[in-house]
Coordinates of C-alpha atoms and ligand atoms in Angstrom, one line a residue:
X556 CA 97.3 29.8 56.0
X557 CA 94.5 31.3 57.5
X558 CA 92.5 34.4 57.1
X559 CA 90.7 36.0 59.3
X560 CA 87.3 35.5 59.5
X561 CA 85.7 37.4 62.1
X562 CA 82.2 37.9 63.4
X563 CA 80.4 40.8 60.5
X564 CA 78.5 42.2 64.1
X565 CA 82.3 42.7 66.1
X566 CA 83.8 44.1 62.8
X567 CA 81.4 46.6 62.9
X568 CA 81.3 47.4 66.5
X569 CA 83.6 50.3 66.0
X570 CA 80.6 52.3 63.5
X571 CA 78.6 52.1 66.7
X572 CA 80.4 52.0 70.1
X573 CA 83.7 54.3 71.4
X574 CA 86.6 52.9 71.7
X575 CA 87.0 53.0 75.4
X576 CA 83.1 51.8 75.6
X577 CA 82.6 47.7 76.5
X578 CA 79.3 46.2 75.7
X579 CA 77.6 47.3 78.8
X580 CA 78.2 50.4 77.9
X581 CA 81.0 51.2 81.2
X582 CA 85.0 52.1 80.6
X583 CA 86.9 50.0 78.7
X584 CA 90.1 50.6 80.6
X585 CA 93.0 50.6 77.7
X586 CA 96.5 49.0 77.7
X587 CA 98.4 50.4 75.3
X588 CA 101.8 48.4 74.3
X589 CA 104.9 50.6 73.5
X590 CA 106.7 49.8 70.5
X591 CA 110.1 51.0 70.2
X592 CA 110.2 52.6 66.5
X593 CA 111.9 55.3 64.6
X594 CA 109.0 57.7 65.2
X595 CA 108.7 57.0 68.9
X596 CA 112.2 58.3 69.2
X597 CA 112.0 61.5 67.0
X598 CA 108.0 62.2 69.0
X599 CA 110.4 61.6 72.1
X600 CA 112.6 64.2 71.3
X601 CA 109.8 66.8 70.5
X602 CA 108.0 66.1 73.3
X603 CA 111.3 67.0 75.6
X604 CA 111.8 69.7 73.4
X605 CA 108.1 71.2 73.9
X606 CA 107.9 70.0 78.1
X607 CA 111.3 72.1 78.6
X608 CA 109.7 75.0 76.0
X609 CA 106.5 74.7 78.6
X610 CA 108.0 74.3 81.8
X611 CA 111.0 76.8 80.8
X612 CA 108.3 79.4 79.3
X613 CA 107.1 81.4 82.6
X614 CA 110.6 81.7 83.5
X615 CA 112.2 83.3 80.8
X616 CA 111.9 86.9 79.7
X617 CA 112.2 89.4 77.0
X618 CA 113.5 92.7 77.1
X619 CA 112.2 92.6 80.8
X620 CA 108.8 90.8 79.9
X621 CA 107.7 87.6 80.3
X622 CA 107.8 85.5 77.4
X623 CA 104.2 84.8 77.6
X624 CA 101.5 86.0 79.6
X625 CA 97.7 85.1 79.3
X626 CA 96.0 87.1 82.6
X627 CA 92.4 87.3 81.4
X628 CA 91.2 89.0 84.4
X629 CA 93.6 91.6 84.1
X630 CA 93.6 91.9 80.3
X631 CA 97.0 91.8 80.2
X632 CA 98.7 89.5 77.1
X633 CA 102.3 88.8 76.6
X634 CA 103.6 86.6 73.3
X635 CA 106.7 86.3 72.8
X636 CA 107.7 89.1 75.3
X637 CA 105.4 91.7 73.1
X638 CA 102.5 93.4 75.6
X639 CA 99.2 93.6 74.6
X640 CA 97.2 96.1 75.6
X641 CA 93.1 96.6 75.1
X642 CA 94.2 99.2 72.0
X643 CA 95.6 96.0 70.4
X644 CA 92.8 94.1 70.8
X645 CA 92.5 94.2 66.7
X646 CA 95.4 92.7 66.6
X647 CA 94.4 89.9 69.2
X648 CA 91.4 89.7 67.1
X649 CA 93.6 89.0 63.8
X650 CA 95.9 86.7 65.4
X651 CA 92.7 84.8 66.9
X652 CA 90.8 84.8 63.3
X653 CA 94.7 83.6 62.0
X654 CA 95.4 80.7 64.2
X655 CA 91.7 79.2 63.9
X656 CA 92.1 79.6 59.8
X657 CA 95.7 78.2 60.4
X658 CA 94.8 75.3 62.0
X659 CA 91.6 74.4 60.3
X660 CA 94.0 75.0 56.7
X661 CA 96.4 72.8 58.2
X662 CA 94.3 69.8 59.4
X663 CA 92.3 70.2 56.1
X664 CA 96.1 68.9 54.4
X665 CA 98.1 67.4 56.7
X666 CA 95.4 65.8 59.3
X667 CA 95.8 66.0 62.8
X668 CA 99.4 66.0 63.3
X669 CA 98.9 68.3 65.9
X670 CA 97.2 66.1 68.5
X671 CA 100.2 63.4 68.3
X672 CA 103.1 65.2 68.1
X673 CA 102.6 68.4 69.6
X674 CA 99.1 68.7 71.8
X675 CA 99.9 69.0 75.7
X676 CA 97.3 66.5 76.3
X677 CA 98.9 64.1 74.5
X678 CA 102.4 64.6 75.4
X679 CA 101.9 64.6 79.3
X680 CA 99.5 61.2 78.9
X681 CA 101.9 59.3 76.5
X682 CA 105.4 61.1 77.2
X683 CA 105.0 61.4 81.4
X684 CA 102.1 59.4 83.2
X685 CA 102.4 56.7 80.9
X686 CA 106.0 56.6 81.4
X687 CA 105.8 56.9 84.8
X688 CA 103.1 54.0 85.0
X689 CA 105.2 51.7 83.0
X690 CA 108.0 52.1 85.1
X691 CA 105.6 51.4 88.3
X692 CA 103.4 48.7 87.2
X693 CA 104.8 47.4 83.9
X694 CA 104.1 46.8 80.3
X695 CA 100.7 46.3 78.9
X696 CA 100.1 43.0 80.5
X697 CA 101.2 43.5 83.5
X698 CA 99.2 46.3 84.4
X699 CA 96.2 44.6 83.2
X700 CA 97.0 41.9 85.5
X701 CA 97.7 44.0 88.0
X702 CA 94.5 45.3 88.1
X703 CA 92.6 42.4 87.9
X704 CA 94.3 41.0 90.8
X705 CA 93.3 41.3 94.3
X706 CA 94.6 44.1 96.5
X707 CA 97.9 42.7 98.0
X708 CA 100.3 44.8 99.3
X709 CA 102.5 44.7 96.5
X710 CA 99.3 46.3 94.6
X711 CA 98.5 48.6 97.0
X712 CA 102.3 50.2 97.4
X713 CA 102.4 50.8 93.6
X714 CA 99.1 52.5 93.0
X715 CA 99.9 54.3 95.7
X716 CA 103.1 55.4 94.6
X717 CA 101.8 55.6 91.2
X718 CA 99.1 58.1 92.2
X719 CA 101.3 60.0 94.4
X720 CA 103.4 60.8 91.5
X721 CA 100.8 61.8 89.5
X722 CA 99.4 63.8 92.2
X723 CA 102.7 66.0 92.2
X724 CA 103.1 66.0 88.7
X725 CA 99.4 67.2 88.6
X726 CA 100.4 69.8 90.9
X727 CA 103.8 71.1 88.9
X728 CA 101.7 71.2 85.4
X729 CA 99.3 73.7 87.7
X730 CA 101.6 75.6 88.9
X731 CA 102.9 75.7 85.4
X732 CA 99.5 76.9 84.2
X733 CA 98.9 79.2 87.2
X734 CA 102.3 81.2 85.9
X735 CA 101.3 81.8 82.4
X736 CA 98.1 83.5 83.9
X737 CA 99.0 85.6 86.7
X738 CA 103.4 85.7 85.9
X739 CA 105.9 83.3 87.8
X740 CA 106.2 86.4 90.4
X741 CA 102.9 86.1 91.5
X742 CA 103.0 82.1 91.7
X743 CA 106.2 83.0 94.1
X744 CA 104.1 85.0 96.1
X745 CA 101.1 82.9 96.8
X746 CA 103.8 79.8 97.4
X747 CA 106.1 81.9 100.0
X748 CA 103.4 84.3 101.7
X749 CA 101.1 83.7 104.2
X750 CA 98.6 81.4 102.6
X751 CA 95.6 83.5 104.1
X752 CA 96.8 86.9 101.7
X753 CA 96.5 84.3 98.4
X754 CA 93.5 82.4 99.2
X755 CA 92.2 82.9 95.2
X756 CA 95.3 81.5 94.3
X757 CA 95.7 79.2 96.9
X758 CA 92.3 77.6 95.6
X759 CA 93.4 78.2 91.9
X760 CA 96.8 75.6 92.3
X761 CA 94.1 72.9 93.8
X762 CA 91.4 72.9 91.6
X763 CA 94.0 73.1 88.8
X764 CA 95.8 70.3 90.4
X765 CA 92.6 68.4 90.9
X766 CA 91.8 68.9 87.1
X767 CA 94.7 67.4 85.4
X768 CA 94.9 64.3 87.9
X769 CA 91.9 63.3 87.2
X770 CA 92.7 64.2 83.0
X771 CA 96.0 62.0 83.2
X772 CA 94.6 59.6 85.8
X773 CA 91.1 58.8 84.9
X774 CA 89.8 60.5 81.8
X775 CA 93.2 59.8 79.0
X776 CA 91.8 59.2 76.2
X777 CA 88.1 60.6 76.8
X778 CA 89.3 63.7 76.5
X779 CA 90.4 63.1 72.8
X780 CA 87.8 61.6 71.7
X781 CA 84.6 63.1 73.1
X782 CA 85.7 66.4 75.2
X783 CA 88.6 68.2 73.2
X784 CA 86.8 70.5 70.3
X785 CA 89.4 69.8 67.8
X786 CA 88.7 66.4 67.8
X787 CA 85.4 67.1 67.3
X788 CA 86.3 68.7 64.5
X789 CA 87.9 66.1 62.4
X790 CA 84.9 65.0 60.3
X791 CA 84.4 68.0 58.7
X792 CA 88.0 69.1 58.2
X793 CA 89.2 66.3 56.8
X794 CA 88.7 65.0 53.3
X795 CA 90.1 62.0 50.8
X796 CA 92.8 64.0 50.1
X797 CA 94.2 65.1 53.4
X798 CA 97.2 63.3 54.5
X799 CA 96.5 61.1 57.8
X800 CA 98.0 57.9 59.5
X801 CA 96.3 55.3 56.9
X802 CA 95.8 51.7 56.9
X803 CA 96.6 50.8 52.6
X804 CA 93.9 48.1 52.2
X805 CA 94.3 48.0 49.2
X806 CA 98.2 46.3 49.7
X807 CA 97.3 44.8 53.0
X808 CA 93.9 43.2 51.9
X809 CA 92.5 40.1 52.4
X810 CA 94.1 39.9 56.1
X811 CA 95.2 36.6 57.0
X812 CA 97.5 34.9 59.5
X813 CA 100.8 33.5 58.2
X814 CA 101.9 29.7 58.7
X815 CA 105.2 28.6 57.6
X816 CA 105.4 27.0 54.3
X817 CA 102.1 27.9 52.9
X818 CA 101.9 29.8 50.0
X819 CA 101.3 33.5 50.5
X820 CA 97.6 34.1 48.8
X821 CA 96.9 37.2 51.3
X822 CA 97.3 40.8 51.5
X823 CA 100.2 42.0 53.3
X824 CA 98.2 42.4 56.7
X825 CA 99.2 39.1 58.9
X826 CA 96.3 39.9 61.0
X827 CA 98.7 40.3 64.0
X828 CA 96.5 42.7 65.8
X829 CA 100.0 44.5 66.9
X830 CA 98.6 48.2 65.5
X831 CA 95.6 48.0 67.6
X832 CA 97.2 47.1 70.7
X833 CA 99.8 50.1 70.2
X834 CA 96.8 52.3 70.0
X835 CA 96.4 54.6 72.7
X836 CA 92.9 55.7 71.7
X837 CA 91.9 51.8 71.9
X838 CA 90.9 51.2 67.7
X839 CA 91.8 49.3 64.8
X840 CA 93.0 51.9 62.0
X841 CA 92.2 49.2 59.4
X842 CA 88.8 50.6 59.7
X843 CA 89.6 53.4 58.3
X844 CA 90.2 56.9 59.4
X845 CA 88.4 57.3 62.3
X846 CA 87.7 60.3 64.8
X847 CA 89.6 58.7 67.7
X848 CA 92.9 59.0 65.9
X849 CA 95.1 61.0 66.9
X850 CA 98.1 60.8 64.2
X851 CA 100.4 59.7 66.6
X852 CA 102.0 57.4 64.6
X853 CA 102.2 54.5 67.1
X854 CA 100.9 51.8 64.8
X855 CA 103.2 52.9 62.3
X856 CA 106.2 52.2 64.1
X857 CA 104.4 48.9 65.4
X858 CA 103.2 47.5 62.0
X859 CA 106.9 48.5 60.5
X860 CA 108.4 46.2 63.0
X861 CA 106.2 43.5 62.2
X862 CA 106.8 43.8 58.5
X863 CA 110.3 43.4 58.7
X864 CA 110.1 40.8 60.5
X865 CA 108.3 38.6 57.8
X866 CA 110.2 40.4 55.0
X867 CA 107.4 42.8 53.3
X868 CA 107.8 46.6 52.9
X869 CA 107.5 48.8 55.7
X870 CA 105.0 51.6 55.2
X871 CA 101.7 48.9 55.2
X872 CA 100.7 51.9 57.8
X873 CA 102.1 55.5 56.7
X874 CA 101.1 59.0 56.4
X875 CA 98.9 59.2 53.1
X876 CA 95.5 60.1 52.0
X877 CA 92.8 57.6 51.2
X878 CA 93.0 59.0 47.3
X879 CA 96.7 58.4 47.2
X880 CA 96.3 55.0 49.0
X881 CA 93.2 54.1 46.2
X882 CA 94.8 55.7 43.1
X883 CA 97.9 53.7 44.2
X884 CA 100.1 57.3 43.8
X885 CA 102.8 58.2 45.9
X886 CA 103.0 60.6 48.7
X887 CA 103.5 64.3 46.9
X888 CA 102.9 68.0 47.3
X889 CA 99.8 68.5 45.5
X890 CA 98.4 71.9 43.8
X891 CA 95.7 71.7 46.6
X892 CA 98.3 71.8 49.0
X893 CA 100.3 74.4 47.6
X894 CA 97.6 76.5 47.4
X895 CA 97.1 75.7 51.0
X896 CA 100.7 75.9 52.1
X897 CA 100.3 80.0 50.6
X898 CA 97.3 80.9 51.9
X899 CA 99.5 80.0 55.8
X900 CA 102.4 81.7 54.8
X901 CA 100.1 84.7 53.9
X902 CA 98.3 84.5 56.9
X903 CA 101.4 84.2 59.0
X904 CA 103.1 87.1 57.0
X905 CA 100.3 89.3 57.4
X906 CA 100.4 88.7 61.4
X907 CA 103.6 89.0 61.3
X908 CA 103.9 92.5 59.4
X909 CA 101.5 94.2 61.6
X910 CA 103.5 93.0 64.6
X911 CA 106.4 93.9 63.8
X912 CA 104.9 97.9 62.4
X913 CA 102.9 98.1 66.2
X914 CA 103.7 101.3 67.4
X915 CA 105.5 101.2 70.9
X916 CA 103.3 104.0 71.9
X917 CA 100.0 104.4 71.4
X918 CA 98.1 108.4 72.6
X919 CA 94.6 108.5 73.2
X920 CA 93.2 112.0 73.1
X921 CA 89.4 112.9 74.3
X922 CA 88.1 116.0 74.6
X923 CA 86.2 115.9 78.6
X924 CA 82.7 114.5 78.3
X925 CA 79.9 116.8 79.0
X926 CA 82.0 119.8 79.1
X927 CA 81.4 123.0 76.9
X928 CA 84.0 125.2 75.9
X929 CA 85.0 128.5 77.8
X930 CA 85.8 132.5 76.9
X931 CA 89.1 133.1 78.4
X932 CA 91.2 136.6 78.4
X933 CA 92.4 137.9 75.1
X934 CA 89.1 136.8 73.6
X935 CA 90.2 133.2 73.5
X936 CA 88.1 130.3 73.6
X937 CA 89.4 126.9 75.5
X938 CA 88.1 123.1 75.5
X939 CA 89.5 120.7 78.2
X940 CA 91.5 117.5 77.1
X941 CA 92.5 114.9 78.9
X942 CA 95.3 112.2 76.8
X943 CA 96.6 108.9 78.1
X944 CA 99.6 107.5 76.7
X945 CA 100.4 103.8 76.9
X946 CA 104.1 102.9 76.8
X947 CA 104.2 99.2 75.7
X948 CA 108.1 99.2 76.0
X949 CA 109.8 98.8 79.0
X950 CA 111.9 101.7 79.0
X951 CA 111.0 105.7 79.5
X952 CA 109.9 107.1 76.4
X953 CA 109.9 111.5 76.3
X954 CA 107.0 112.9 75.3
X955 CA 105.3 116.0 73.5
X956 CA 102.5 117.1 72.0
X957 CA 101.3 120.7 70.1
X958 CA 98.3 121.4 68.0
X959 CA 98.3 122.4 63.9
X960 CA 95.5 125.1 64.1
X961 CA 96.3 128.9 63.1
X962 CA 97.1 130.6 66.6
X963 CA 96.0 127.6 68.4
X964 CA 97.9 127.2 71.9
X965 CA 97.8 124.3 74.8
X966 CA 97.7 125.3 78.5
X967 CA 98.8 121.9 80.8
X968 CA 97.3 121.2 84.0
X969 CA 98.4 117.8 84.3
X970 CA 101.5 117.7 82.2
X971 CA 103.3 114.7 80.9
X972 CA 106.8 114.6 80.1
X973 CA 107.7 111.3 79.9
X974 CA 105.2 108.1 79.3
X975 CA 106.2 105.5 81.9
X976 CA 107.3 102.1 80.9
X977 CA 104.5 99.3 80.5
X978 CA 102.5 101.7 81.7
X979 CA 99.5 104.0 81.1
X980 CA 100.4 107.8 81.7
X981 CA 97.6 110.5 82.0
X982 CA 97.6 114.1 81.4
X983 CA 95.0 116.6 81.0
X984 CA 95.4 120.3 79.0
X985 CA 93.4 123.0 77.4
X986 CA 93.4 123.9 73.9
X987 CA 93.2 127.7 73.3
X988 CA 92.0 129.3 69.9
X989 CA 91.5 132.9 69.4
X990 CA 87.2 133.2 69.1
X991 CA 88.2 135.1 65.8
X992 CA 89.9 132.0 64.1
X993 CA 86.8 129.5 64.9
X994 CA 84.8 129.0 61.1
X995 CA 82.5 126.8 62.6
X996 CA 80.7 126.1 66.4
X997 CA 82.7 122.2 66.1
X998 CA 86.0 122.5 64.6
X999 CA 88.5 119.6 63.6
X1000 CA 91.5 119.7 65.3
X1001 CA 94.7 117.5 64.5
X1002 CA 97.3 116.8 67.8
X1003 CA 100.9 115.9 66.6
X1004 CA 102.7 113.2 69.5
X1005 CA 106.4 113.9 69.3
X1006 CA 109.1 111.9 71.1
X1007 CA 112.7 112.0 70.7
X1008 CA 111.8 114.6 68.1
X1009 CA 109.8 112.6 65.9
X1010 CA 105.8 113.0 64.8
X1011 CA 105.0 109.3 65.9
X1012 CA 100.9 110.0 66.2
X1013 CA 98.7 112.0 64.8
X1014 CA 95.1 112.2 66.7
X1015 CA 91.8 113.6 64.9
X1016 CA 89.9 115.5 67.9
X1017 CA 86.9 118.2 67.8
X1018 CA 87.1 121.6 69.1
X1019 CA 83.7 123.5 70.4
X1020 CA 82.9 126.9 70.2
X1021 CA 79.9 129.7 70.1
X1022 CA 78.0 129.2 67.2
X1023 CA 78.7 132.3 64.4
Ligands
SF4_2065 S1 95.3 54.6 65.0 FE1 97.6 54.7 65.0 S2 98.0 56.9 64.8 FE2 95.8 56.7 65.3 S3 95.8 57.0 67.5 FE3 95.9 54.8 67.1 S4 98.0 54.3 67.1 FE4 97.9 56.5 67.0
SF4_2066 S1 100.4 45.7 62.7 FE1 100.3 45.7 60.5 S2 100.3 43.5 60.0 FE2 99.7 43.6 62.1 S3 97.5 43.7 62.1 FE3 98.2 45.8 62.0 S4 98.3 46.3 59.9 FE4 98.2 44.1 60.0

């Protein structure tokens, strides 16, 4: 038997360096080995679920929107086929404060499932270039060999070919990107017309395309690590009691090599090294939990194999917490995350609610800035109005509107009848009091919205006159 006894100074490189750092302080270029494992194949079948979700997502539509549409310059949001207009920018504002309270709740209990399982970043680098590179150059050796080799032909024709897949995958995902911002409509235009008419979007699809190559080709695992602000995050959203991808020391300390015949006097860890070189980030999660992990569960699968192979229980790597792991206690649903669990399901219910109670039409009514009010025959005395209506439905809704005010009467000049679909109508009108029915010089006024012969809005407005 032998355990392993290794240099104090290289055990401790990873509390100084990066993982994709060497000792000069250049790119460590990583290999990551695939092991086949039960949670490879279920991650497999989320990430096709989530790529044909993605790719899928521009193309489909709801009640003749898209399902989701993000044009900032615009201003125009679509989730889940629901417009958003500026007057719902409150409930942007909520759904924004929700998903950051969401996600910090949920990484503060269940770690950073997220970024292995479900991130894009992580799905495209591990689910479709590495794939794709694999099935080019080979498995983990291979590939390292191949790039320490000189440049033969053989070398040549499969970077080549490697690159030029990546290249027009590169270019799909940015097309992909281009149609949740400006709708697949759009994207058909700029790819059919004249490219001189899109030249914006034209130079959108390359620099998009430009972008992502050089995120799957060249920076991976950087952008984990050091660029994404999520991982960033980790160290202060994670505690001994959040459930992470954890090495149990306690079980698989001392570490030591196995020899046949020799008496087992080690922890369960045989020092194979097999975790670390699954590791797509490039470290060793017997360290500990580190900010370079990114839950993905590879080292799991990996160190499972190996202890079945020399007969000790699986689960030497597993989703626990440090506390469970120390306290020796199994994996359970604790009061903390209960209470965490609620505070979601609230969160997500309260988002929800006001969703689901948004009005489909929403009247604006201002009274026309900088004018005064007017005398008008019959001793009447008239403000001008304008009132915009904003139809976030996609069908014709009729419209009305009438004042509550004791001989109060409107006068159109721009009428509205019906508020257009997805659309903002205008329409301007006076409102006419007799001079003898005004208390006051500013008078509030109430305008009932009625469609399909229902009071769906009630505005507050004010209503000059001569002073008494
Ligand atoms: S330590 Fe394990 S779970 Fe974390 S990134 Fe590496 S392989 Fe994935
Ligand atoms: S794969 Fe398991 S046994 Fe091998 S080094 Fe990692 S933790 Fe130890």
């Amino acid at each position: 038997m032998e355990t392993s006894v290794q240099n104090p100074s290289e055990n401790d490189r990873f509390r100084d360096h990066l993982s994709f750092e060497n000792d000069h302080g250049g790119r460590r270029w990583l290999y990551p080995r695939v092991e086949n494992g039960p949670l490879l194949r279920r991650r497999t079948v989320v990430a096709v679920v989530l790529l044909a979700a993605l790719f899928g997502g521009p193309f489909l539509s709801v009640d003749g929107h898209p399902l989701f549409l993000f044009n900032v310059i615009e201003r125009r949001f679509i989730f889940f086929g629901v417009p958003f207009w500026p007057q719902d920018f409150h409930l942007v504002a909520i759904g924004l404060i929700t998903f950051i309270l969401f996600i910090s709740l949920f990484t503060v209990v269940y770690g950073r499932v997220w970024c292995g399982w479900a991130c894009p970043q992580t799905i495209f680098m591990e689910m479709v270039f590495r794939k794709i590179e694999i099935w080019i150059e080979g498995d983990h050796n291979a590939r390292k060999r191949l790039d320490a080799a000189p440049w033969t032909n053989s070398k040549i024709t499969k970077k080549v070919s490697k690159h030029f897949l990546f290249l027009l995958i590169s270019f799909l995902i940015s097309n992909t990107f281009l149609a949740y911002l400006i709708g697949k409509d759009e994207l058909f235009a700029i790819m059919t017309d004249d490219v001189r008419n899109h030249l914006g979007g034209f130079a959108s699809i390359v620099v998009f395309t430009g972008v992502f190559y050089l995120v799957f080709a060249r920076l991976r695992e950087i952008v984990c690590i050091t660029i994404c602000p999520y991982g960033r995050l980790q160290g202060v959203l994670l505690d001994k009691s959040s459930v992470v991808v954890a090495y149990d020391h306690v079980r698989g300390e001392p570490r030591g090599k196995i020899r046949k015949g020799e008496t087992l006097k080690t922890g369960d860890c045989i020092d194979c090294a097999l975790c670390v070189q699954v590791c797509p980030t490039g470290i060793d999660i017997r360290n500990g939990t580190q900010l370079e992990c990114i839950n993905c569960t590879a080292c799991i699968d990996a160190c499972d194999n190996v202890m079945a192979k020399v007969n000790r229980p699986k689960g030497l790597i597993r989703f626990d917490s440090l506390e469970g792991i120390e306290k020796k206690v199994p994996l359970r649903f604790t009061g903390r995350m209960k209470a965490y669990t609620a505070v979601l399901l609230a969160l997500v219910g309260l988002l929800t609610y006001l969703l689901v109670s948004r009005s489909d039409l929403e009247t604006t009514v201002l009274r026309a800035p900088g004018q005064l009010f007017q005398r008008e025959a019959g001793s009447y005395v008239s403000n001008l109005y304008t009132i915009e209506f904003v139809n976030k439905t996609t069908r014709s809704l009729p419209v009305s509107f009438r004042v509550s005010y004791p001989g109060a009467r409107i006068r159109l000049v721009q009428p509205v009848g019906q508020a257009a679909p997805d659309a903002l109508t205008k329409g301007v009108f006076f409102i006419l009091i007799p001079e003898k029915n005004l208390r006051d010089s500013n008078t509030k006024l109430e305008v009932e919205v009625v469609s399909n012969g229902k009071v769906i809005d009630r505005i507050q407005t004010s209503f000059l006159g001569p002073t008494h």
